[in-house]
GROMACS .gro file of C-alpha atoms in nm:
model
  372
    1UNK     CA    1   9.221  12.300   9.639
    2UNK     CA    2   9.480  12.226   9.908
    3UNK     CA    3   9.518  11.853   9.955
    4UNK     CA    4   9.809  11.872  10.191
    5UNK     CA    5   9.766  11.579  10.436
    6UNK     CA    6   9.768  11.619  10.808
    7UNK     CA    7  10.118  11.559  10.946
    8UNK     CA    8  10.197  11.238  11.123
    9UNK     CA    9  10.210  11.287  11.499
   10UNK     CA   10  10.451  11.188  11.769
   11UNK     CA   11  10.195  10.921  11.864
   12UNK     CA   12  10.200  10.778  11.510
   13UNK     CA   13  10.576  10.739  11.510
   14UNK     CA   14  10.581  10.600  11.869
   15UNK     CA   15  10.325  10.336  11.764
   16UNK     CA   16  10.532  10.234  11.460
   17UNK     CA   17  10.842  10.196  11.677
   18UNK     CA   18  10.656   9.995  11.934
   19UNK     CA   19  10.524   9.770  11.663
   20UNK     CA   20  10.869   9.728  11.519
   21UNK     CA   21  11.016   9.625  11.858
   22UNK     CA   22  10.735   9.376  11.911
   23UNK     CA   23  10.789   9.229  11.556
   24UNK     CA   24  11.170   9.207  11.627
   25UNK     CA   25  11.111   9.022  11.951
   26UNK     CA   26  10.875   8.769  11.775
   27UNK     CA   27  11.150   8.719  11.516
   28UNK     CA   28  11.392   8.639  11.805
   29UNK     CA   29  11.601   8.949  11.738
   30UNK     CA   30  11.785   9.146  12.008
   31UNK     CA   31  11.669   9.456  11.829
   32UNK     CA   32  11.675   9.665  11.509
   33UNK     CA   33  11.940   9.902  11.382
   34UNK     CA   34  11.786  10.150  11.144
   35UNK     CA   35  12.014  10.370  10.932
   36UNK     CA   36  11.924  10.649  10.681
   37UNK     CA   37  11.667  10.550  10.426
   38UNK     CA   38  11.294  10.476  10.405
   39UNK     CA   39  11.281  10.267  10.721
   40UNK     CA   40  11.428  10.552  10.934
   41UNK     CA   41  11.194  10.810  10.782
   42UNK     CA   42  10.893  10.586  10.832
   43UNK     CA   43  10.979  10.501  11.188
   44UNK     CA   44  11.067  10.845  11.326
   45UNK     CA   45  11.026  11.098  11.045
   46UNK     CA   46  11.399  11.173  11.012
   47UNK     CA   47  11.544  11.190  10.671
   48UNK     CA   48  11.916  11.261  10.670
   49UNK     CA   49  12.146  11.178  10.379
   50UNK     CA   50  12.352  10.862  10.415
   51UNK     CA   51  12.715  10.956  10.471
   52UNK     CA   52  13.042  10.818  10.616
   53UNK     CA   53  12.921  10.957  10.954
   54UNK     CA   54  12.716  10.693  11.145
   55UNK     CA   55  12.348  10.774  11.204
   56UNK     CA   56  12.150  10.484  11.362
   57UNK     CA   57  11.816  10.437  11.533
   58UNK     CA   58  11.847  10.154  11.788
   59UNK     CA   59  11.522   9.980  11.883
   60UNK     CA   60  11.542   9.711  12.152
   61UNK     CA   61  11.283   9.552  12.385
   62UNK     CA   62  11.258   9.717  12.720
   63UNK     CA   63  11.446  10.031  12.625
   64UNK     CA   64  11.338  10.365  12.486
   65UNK     CA   65  11.419  10.420  12.119
   66UNK     CA   66  11.772  10.573  12.080
   67UNK     CA   67  11.883  10.776  11.785
   68UNK     CA   68  12.261  10.824  11.761
   69UNK     CA   69  12.371  11.101  11.521
   70UNK     CA   70  12.680  11.307  11.441
   71UNK     CA   71  12.694  11.609  11.667
   72UNK     CA   72  12.669  11.856  11.380
   73UNK     CA   73  12.346  11.694  11.266
   74UNK     CA   74  12.181  11.676  11.606
   75UNK     CA   75  11.973  11.998  11.552
   76UNK     CA   76  11.816  11.845  11.239
   77UNK     CA   77  11.750  11.518  11.417
   78UNK     CA   78  11.582  11.691  11.704
   79UNK     CA   79  11.366  11.884  11.457
   80UNK     CA   80  11.233  11.566  11.300
   81UNK     CA   81  10.854  11.508  11.327
   82UNK     CA   82  10.901  11.206  11.543
   83UNK     CA   83  11.193  11.326  11.754
   84UNK     CA   84  10.982  11.354  12.072
   85UNK     CA   85  10.934  10.982  12.059
   86UNK     CA   86  11.303  10.898  12.065
   87UNK     CA   87  11.607  10.989  12.285
   88UNK     CA   88  11.863  11.164  12.067
   89UNK     CA   89  12.234  11.137  12.155
   90UNK     CA   90  12.536  11.234  11.947
   91UNK     CA   91  12.902  11.161  11.884
   92UNK     CA   92  13.174  11.408  11.778
   93UNK     CA   93  13.440  11.398  11.516
   94UNK     CA   94  13.741  11.232  11.664
   95UNK     CA   95  13.534  10.990  11.868
   96UNK     CA   96  13.474  10.632  11.758
   97UNK     CA   97  13.102  10.622  11.673
   98UNK     CA   98  13.089  10.242  11.677
   99UNK     CA   99  13.235  10.230  12.028
  100UNK     CA  100  12.958  10.474  12.129
  101UNK     CA  101  12.694  10.256  11.960
  102UNK     CA  102  12.812   9.940  12.135
  103UNK     CA  103  12.678  10.078  12.459
  104UNK     CA  104  12.335  10.040  12.327
  105UNK     CA  105  12.377   9.680  12.202
  106UNK     CA  106  12.416   9.334  12.349
  107UNK     CA  107  12.770   9.200  12.286
  108UNK     CA  108  12.634   8.879  12.136
  109UNK     CA  109  12.304   9.002  12.005
  110UNK     CA  110  12.135   8.920  11.675
  111UNK     CA  111  12.007   9.233  11.508
  112UNK     CA  112  11.792   9.321  11.209
  113UNK     CA  113  11.954   9.599  11.007
  114UNK     CA  114  11.822   9.822  10.732
  115UNK     CA  115  11.897   9.704  10.379
  116UNK     CA  116  12.031  10.049  10.304
  117UNK     CA  117  12.302  10.027  10.568
  118UNK     CA  118  12.654  10.113  10.428
  119UNK     CA  119  12.909   9.838  10.449
  120UNK     CA  120  13.150  10.070  10.637
  121UNK     CA  121  12.902  10.110  10.919
  122UNK     CA  122  12.815   9.735  10.941
  123UNK     CA  123  13.177   9.634  10.941
  124UNK     CA  124  13.251   9.901  11.204
  125UNK     CA  125  12.985   9.759  11.432
  126UNK     CA  126  13.107   9.402  11.374
  127UNK     CA  127  13.462   9.505  11.461
  128UNK     CA  128  13.351   9.681  11.780
  129UNK     CA  129  13.131   9.376  11.882
  130UNK     CA  130  13.265   9.068  11.705
  131UNK     CA  131  13.004   8.836  11.855
  132UNK     CA  132  12.709   9.031  11.720
  133UNK     CA  133  12.531   8.914  11.407
  134UNK     CA  134  12.323   9.105  11.152
  135UNK     CA  135  12.042   9.015  10.916
  136UNK     CA  136  11.880   9.247  10.658
  137UNK     CA  137  11.530   9.369  10.746
  138UNK     CA  138  11.405   9.245  10.407
  139UNK     CA  139  11.480   8.890  10.517
  140UNK     CA  140  11.388   8.893  10.891
  141UNK     CA  141  11.107   9.149  10.897
  142UNK     CA  142  10.996   9.187  10.529
  143UNK     CA  143  10.646   9.308  10.626
  144UNK     CA  144  10.765   9.579  10.871
  145UNK     CA  145  10.600   9.853  10.666
  146UNK     CA  146  10.347   9.646  10.478
  147UNK     CA  147  10.030   9.723  10.675
  148UNK     CA  148   9.927  10.088  10.639
  149UNK     CA  149   9.706  10.286  10.868
  150UNK     CA  150   9.425  10.507  10.744
  151UNK     CA  151   9.645  10.812  10.717
  152UNK     CA  152   9.897  10.622  10.504
  153UNK     CA  153   9.626  10.488  10.278
  154UNK     CA  154   9.493  10.842  10.237
  155UNK     CA  155   9.832  10.958  10.114
  156UNK     CA  156   9.857  10.675   9.876
  157UNK     CA  157   9.514  10.757   9.747
  158UNK     CA  158   9.612  11.117   9.699
  159UNK     CA  159   9.921  11.013   9.505
  160UNK     CA  160   9.713  10.781   9.290
  161UNK     CA  161   9.467  11.051   9.210
  162UNK     CA  162   9.750  11.278   9.097
  163UNK     CA  163   9.882  10.997   8.874
  164UNK     CA  164   9.530  10.949   8.731
  165UNK     CA  165   9.515  11.319   8.637
  166UNK     CA  166   9.856  11.303   8.469
  167UNK     CA  167   9.743  11.006   8.257
  168UNK     CA  168   9.425  11.184   8.147
  169UNK     CA  169   9.625  11.488   8.042
  170UNK     CA  170   9.898  11.293   7.856
  171UNK     CA  171   9.633  11.138   7.636
  172UNK     CA  172   9.558  11.487   7.494
  173UNK     CA  173   9.915  11.533   7.378
  174UNK     CA  174  10.062  11.423   7.048
  175UNK     CA  175  10.257  11.095   7.037
  176UNK     CA  176  10.330  11.053   6.662
  177UNK     CA  177  10.666  11.186   6.553
  178UNK     CA  178  10.791  11.246   6.915
  179UNK     CA  179  11.054  11.047   7.094
  180UNK     CA  180  10.995  10.821   7.394
  181UNK     CA  181  11.204  11.067   7.598
  182UNK     CA  182  10.982  11.354   7.499
  183UNK     CA  183  10.666  11.174   7.631
  184UNK     CA  184  10.860  11.078   7.943
  185UNK     CA  185  10.958  11.435   8.001
  186UNK     CA  186  10.591  11.544   7.973
  187UNK     CA  187  10.493  11.278   8.223
  188UNK     CA  188  10.760  11.396   8.471
  189UNK     CA  189  10.663  11.760   8.432
  190UNK     CA  190  10.298  11.681   8.491
  191UNK     CA  191  10.369  11.465   8.800
  192UNK     CA  192  10.566  11.749   8.956
  193UNK     CA  193  10.287  11.996   8.877
  194UNK     CA  194  10.056  11.768   9.076
  195UNK     CA  195  10.269  11.762   9.390
  196UNK     CA  196  10.519  11.478   9.331
  197UNK     CA  197  10.856  11.552   9.482
  198UNK     CA  198  11.023  11.248   9.316
  199UNK     CA  199  10.920  11.096   8.982
  200UNK     CA  200  10.994  10.795   8.761
  201UNK     CA  201  10.884  10.762   8.400
  202UNK     CA  202  10.929  10.475   8.159
  203UNK     CA  203  10.794  10.501   7.805
  204UNK     CA  204  10.837  10.196   7.582
  205UNK     CA  205  10.707  10.198   7.227
  206UNK     CA  206  10.678   9.945   6.940
  207UNK     CA  207  10.890   9.634   6.998
  208UNK     CA  208  11.043   9.816   7.301
  209UNK     CA  209  10.707   9.761   7.480
  210UNK     CA  210  10.785   9.389   7.498
  211UNK     CA  211  11.121   9.452   7.681
  212UNK     CA  212  11.076   9.433   8.055
  213UNK     CA  213  11.408   9.606   8.116
  214UNK     CA  214  11.362   9.883   7.852
  215UNK     CA  215  11.474  10.228   7.956
  216UNK     CA  216  11.318  10.529   7.793
  217UNK     CA  217  11.512  10.601   7.479
  218UNK     CA  218  11.518  10.813   7.169
  219UNK     CA  219  11.297  10.595   6.949
  220UNK     CA  220  11.049  10.805   6.748
  221UNK     CA  221  10.688  10.700   6.794
  222UNK     CA  222  10.485  10.623   6.486
  223UNK     CA  223  10.139  10.495   6.382
  224UNK     CA  224  10.089  10.135   6.467
  225UNK     CA  225  10.295  10.141   6.785
  226UNK     CA  226  10.184   9.998   7.116
  227UNK     CA  227  10.313  10.230   7.393
  228UNK     CA  228  10.353  10.126   7.756
  229UNK     CA  229  10.346  10.426   8.000
  230UNK     CA  230  10.482  10.326   8.333
  231UNK     CA  231  10.514  10.619   8.577
  232UNK     CA  232  10.475  10.759   8.927
  233UNK     CA  233  10.687  10.869   9.214
  234UNK     CA  234  10.651  11.014   9.566
  235UNK     CA  235  10.386  11.258   9.681
  236UNK     CA  236  10.383  11.370  10.046
  237UNK     CA  237  10.620  11.084  10.111
  238UNK     CA  238  10.407  10.802   9.960
  239UNK     CA  239  10.429  10.638   9.620
  240UNK     CA  240  10.218  10.637   9.313
  241UNK     CA  241  10.244  10.383   9.041
  242UNK     CA  242  10.027  10.375   8.729
  243UNK     CA  243  10.080  10.175   8.410
  244UNK     CA  244   9.867  10.198   8.103
  245UNK     CA  245   9.916  10.075   7.749
  246UNK     CA  246   9.807  10.299   7.471
  247UNK     CA  247   9.810  10.263   7.089
  248UNK     CA  248   9.915  10.521   6.824
  249UNK     CA  249   9.635  10.495   6.569
  250UNK     CA  250   9.406  10.198   6.525
  251UNK     CA  251   9.541   9.872   6.676
  252UNK     CA  252   9.553   9.535   6.499
  253UNK     CA  253   9.318   9.255   6.603
  254UNK     CA  254   9.581   9.065   6.812
  255UNK     CA  255   9.684   9.390   6.987
  256UNK     CA  256   9.321   9.445   7.089
  257UNK     CA  257   9.294   9.078   7.199
  258UNK     CA  258   9.609   9.086   7.420
  259UNK     CA  259   9.515   9.418   7.571
  260UNK     CA  260   9.170   9.287   7.663
  261UNK     CA  261   9.332   8.971   7.808
  262UNK     CA  262   9.564   9.168   8.034
  263UNK     CA  263   9.283   9.393   8.146
  264UNK     CA  264   9.069   9.090   8.234
  265UNK     CA  265   9.363   8.932   8.416
  266UNK     CA  266   9.425   9.245   8.615
  267UNK     CA  267   9.064   9.271   8.712
  268UNK     CA  268   9.062   8.910   8.829
  269UNK     CA  269   9.372   8.968   9.042
  270UNK     CA  270   9.209   9.276   9.200
  271UNK     CA  271   8.891   9.074   9.273
  272UNK     CA  272   9.118   8.809   9.444
  273UNK     CA  273   9.254   9.063   9.702
  274UNK     CA  274   9.093   8.982  10.034
  275UNK     CA  275   9.198   8.915  10.391
  276UNK     CA  276   9.330   8.558  10.417
  277UNK     CA  277   9.419   8.526  10.060
  278UNK     CA  278   9.783   8.446   9.985
  279UNK     CA  279  10.009   8.646   9.748
  280UNK     CA  280  10.054   8.349   9.521
  281UNK     CA  281   9.679   8.291   9.497
  282UNK     CA  282   9.640   8.639   9.358
  283UNK     CA  283   9.917   8.587   9.117
  284UNK     CA  284   9.771   8.251   9.006
  285UNK     CA  285   9.436   8.413   8.939
  286UNK     CA  286   9.582   8.645   8.680
  287UNK     CA  287   9.834   8.397   8.544
  288UNK     CA  288   9.575   8.122   8.487
  289UNK     CA  289   9.368   8.345   8.260
  290UNK     CA  290   9.676   8.440   8.051
  291UNK     CA  291   9.784   8.078   8.032
  292UNK     CA  292   9.439   7.963   7.928
  293UNK     CA  293   9.439   8.210   7.648
  294UNK     CA  294   9.771   8.062   7.519
  295UNK     CA  295  10.004   8.342   7.628
  296UNK     CA  296  10.141   8.183   7.951
  297UNK     CA  297  10.502   8.177   7.833
  298UNK     CA  298  10.479   8.552   7.765
  299UNK     CA  299  10.330   8.649   8.106
  300UNK     CA  300  10.509   8.908   8.321
  301UNK     CA  301  10.733   8.773   8.595
  302UNK     CA  302  10.490   8.866   8.879
  303UNK     CA  303  10.149   9.018   8.914
  304UNK     CA  304  10.247   9.285   9.157
  305UNK     CA  305  10.417   9.399   9.474
  306UNK     CA  306  10.375   9.617   9.783
  307UNK     CA  307  10.385   9.992   9.772
  308UNK     CA  308  10.422  10.256  10.039
  309UNK     CA  309  10.706  10.494  10.116
  310UNK     CA  310  10.880  10.333   9.831
  311UNK     CA  311  10.741  10.218   9.493
  312UNK     CA  312  10.855   9.858   9.540
  313UNK     CA  313  10.836   9.674   9.875
  314UNK     CA  314  10.712   9.339  10.016
  315UNK     CA  315  10.495   9.150   9.981
  316UNK     CA  316  10.532   9.028   9.625
  317UNK     CA  317  10.246   8.875   9.427
  318UNK     CA  318  10.432   8.587   9.275
  319UNK     CA  319  10.436   8.205   9.284
  320UNK     CA  320  10.583   8.071   9.608
  321UNK     CA  321  10.494   8.382   9.817
  322UNK     CA  322  10.261   8.245  10.083
  323UNK     CA  323  10.216   8.561  10.280
  324UNK     CA  324   9.861   8.618  10.384
  325UNK     CA  325   9.700   8.951  10.283
  326UNK     CA  326   9.557   9.153  10.570
  327UNK     CA  327   9.363   9.484  10.574
  328UNK     CA  328   9.594   9.781  10.530
  329UNK     CA  329   9.828   9.617  10.282
  330UNK     CA  330   9.864   9.824   9.963
  331UNK     CA  331   9.976   9.670   9.636
  332UNK     CA  332  10.064   9.770   9.292
  333UNK     CA  333   9.882   9.526   9.067
  334UNK     CA  334  10.026   9.504   8.717
  335UNK     CA  335  10.014   9.178   8.517
  336UNK     CA  336  10.139   9.198   8.162
  337UNK     CA  337  10.206   9.000   7.842
  338UNK     CA  338  10.519   9.060   7.633
  339UNK     CA  339  10.558   8.917   7.284
  340UNK     CA  340  10.936   8.951   7.210
  341UNK     CA  341  11.022   9.157   6.904
  342UNK     CA  342  10.658   9.259   6.857
  343UNK     CA  343  10.471   9.442   7.141
  344UNK     CA  344  10.384   9.422   7.504
  345UNK     CA  345  10.088   9.517   7.725
  346UNK     CA  346  10.084   9.606   8.093
  347UNK     CA  347   9.816   9.758   8.315
  348UNK     CA  348   9.891   9.852   8.680
  349UNK     CA  349   9.693  10.021   8.955
  350UNK     CA  350   9.742  10.057   9.329
  351UNK     CA  351   9.490   9.849   9.530
  352UNK     CA  352   9.446   9.834   9.908
  353UNK     CA  353   9.318   9.535  10.097
  354UNK     CA  354   9.015   9.612  10.311
  355UNK     CA  355   8.805   9.391  10.543
  356UNK     CA  356   8.568   9.362  10.239
  357UNK     CA  357   8.823   9.291   9.969
  358UNK     CA  358   9.035   9.497   9.735
  359UNK     CA  359   8.973   9.867   9.673
  360UNK     CA  360   9.137  10.045   9.383
  361UNK     CA  361   9.306  10.369   9.457
  362UNK     CA  362   9.339  10.449   9.083
  363UNK     CA  363   9.017  10.533   8.903
  364UNK     CA  364   9.124  10.620   8.550
  365UNK     CA  365   9.007  10.411   8.260
  366UNK     CA  366   9.193  10.087   8.190
  367UNK     CA  367   9.073  10.040   7.829
  368UNK     CA  368   9.320  10.078   7.543
  369UNK     CA  369   9.328  10.448   7.461
  370UNK     CA  370   9.392  10.547   7.100
  371UNK     CA  371   9.640  10.840   7.076
  372UNK     CA  372   9.735  11.061   6.788
   0.00000   0.00000   0.00000
């Protein structure tokens, strides 16, 4: 069955840029400077490589969106899905691109700039307009991409369904006697088979499962291992992220207890997702259960984070984050418990906030699967 989503339209991109300009004005910014990366692709559908040649989308109140590109890349820019919603101009080798860009900026303006902007470009702009100032978008407009429309949620749901299918299939494969890297390679292959263009896979077994920074290694899996499978990627431009903890052979009593605790904590956090709830309230809901069970000092750093055109983005479900949830926000919900030197458990799903509460986009079982 073809599950290719309908393409985003010129109107979709125009609406995003209009919203971005409005948000910038509310943040008392003179405008936004968007360079190659996820923000540029989300705003106008253009996905060039970041290079020494300046490419920048300039969004300012009262002006049409302007996309400045190197002349040799202009045909690609004009072929982007959202190109009709912007005015494309170019600069040629031998010209000073920063001098060209200054014609689009206020000489003393305060601008939000993509986090992915190369230093050479930011310094070039500062030299051309010494009185301008710049702030990263993650600081001044952290929620720029946080609220998804129905088409974006549909893409996230499709990516989640693909990740679910991968998990169901990986359970049928052998774990004992194989390396973490072997299982990770299987996950990557299956994700690509199900339409993912980019993938990430992390497999942590035995005591490695308690290490939050563990990178898939060459450890051989054996009976008695707890195994954290953390994987996903991009499908049709939107991220999947699924985490399940399985066990090779029959688990010990405490392993069952901790897994059940994490599952309960994750369920409680998902039930706390609702319009008007704050991110820290959701985190506290999961963390309180873990603390009451005596594992508070071993709880994961945060309960979750936003997800969209990247796997990690604001808002963050953690103590001190007072952002209110609104319908359309999509979150990767993954509390965990890690017992250093022994084992760890983590369970994560993608959940979207709706007017009626949280709705899981992942549907696969969250119980502890026993693998061979």
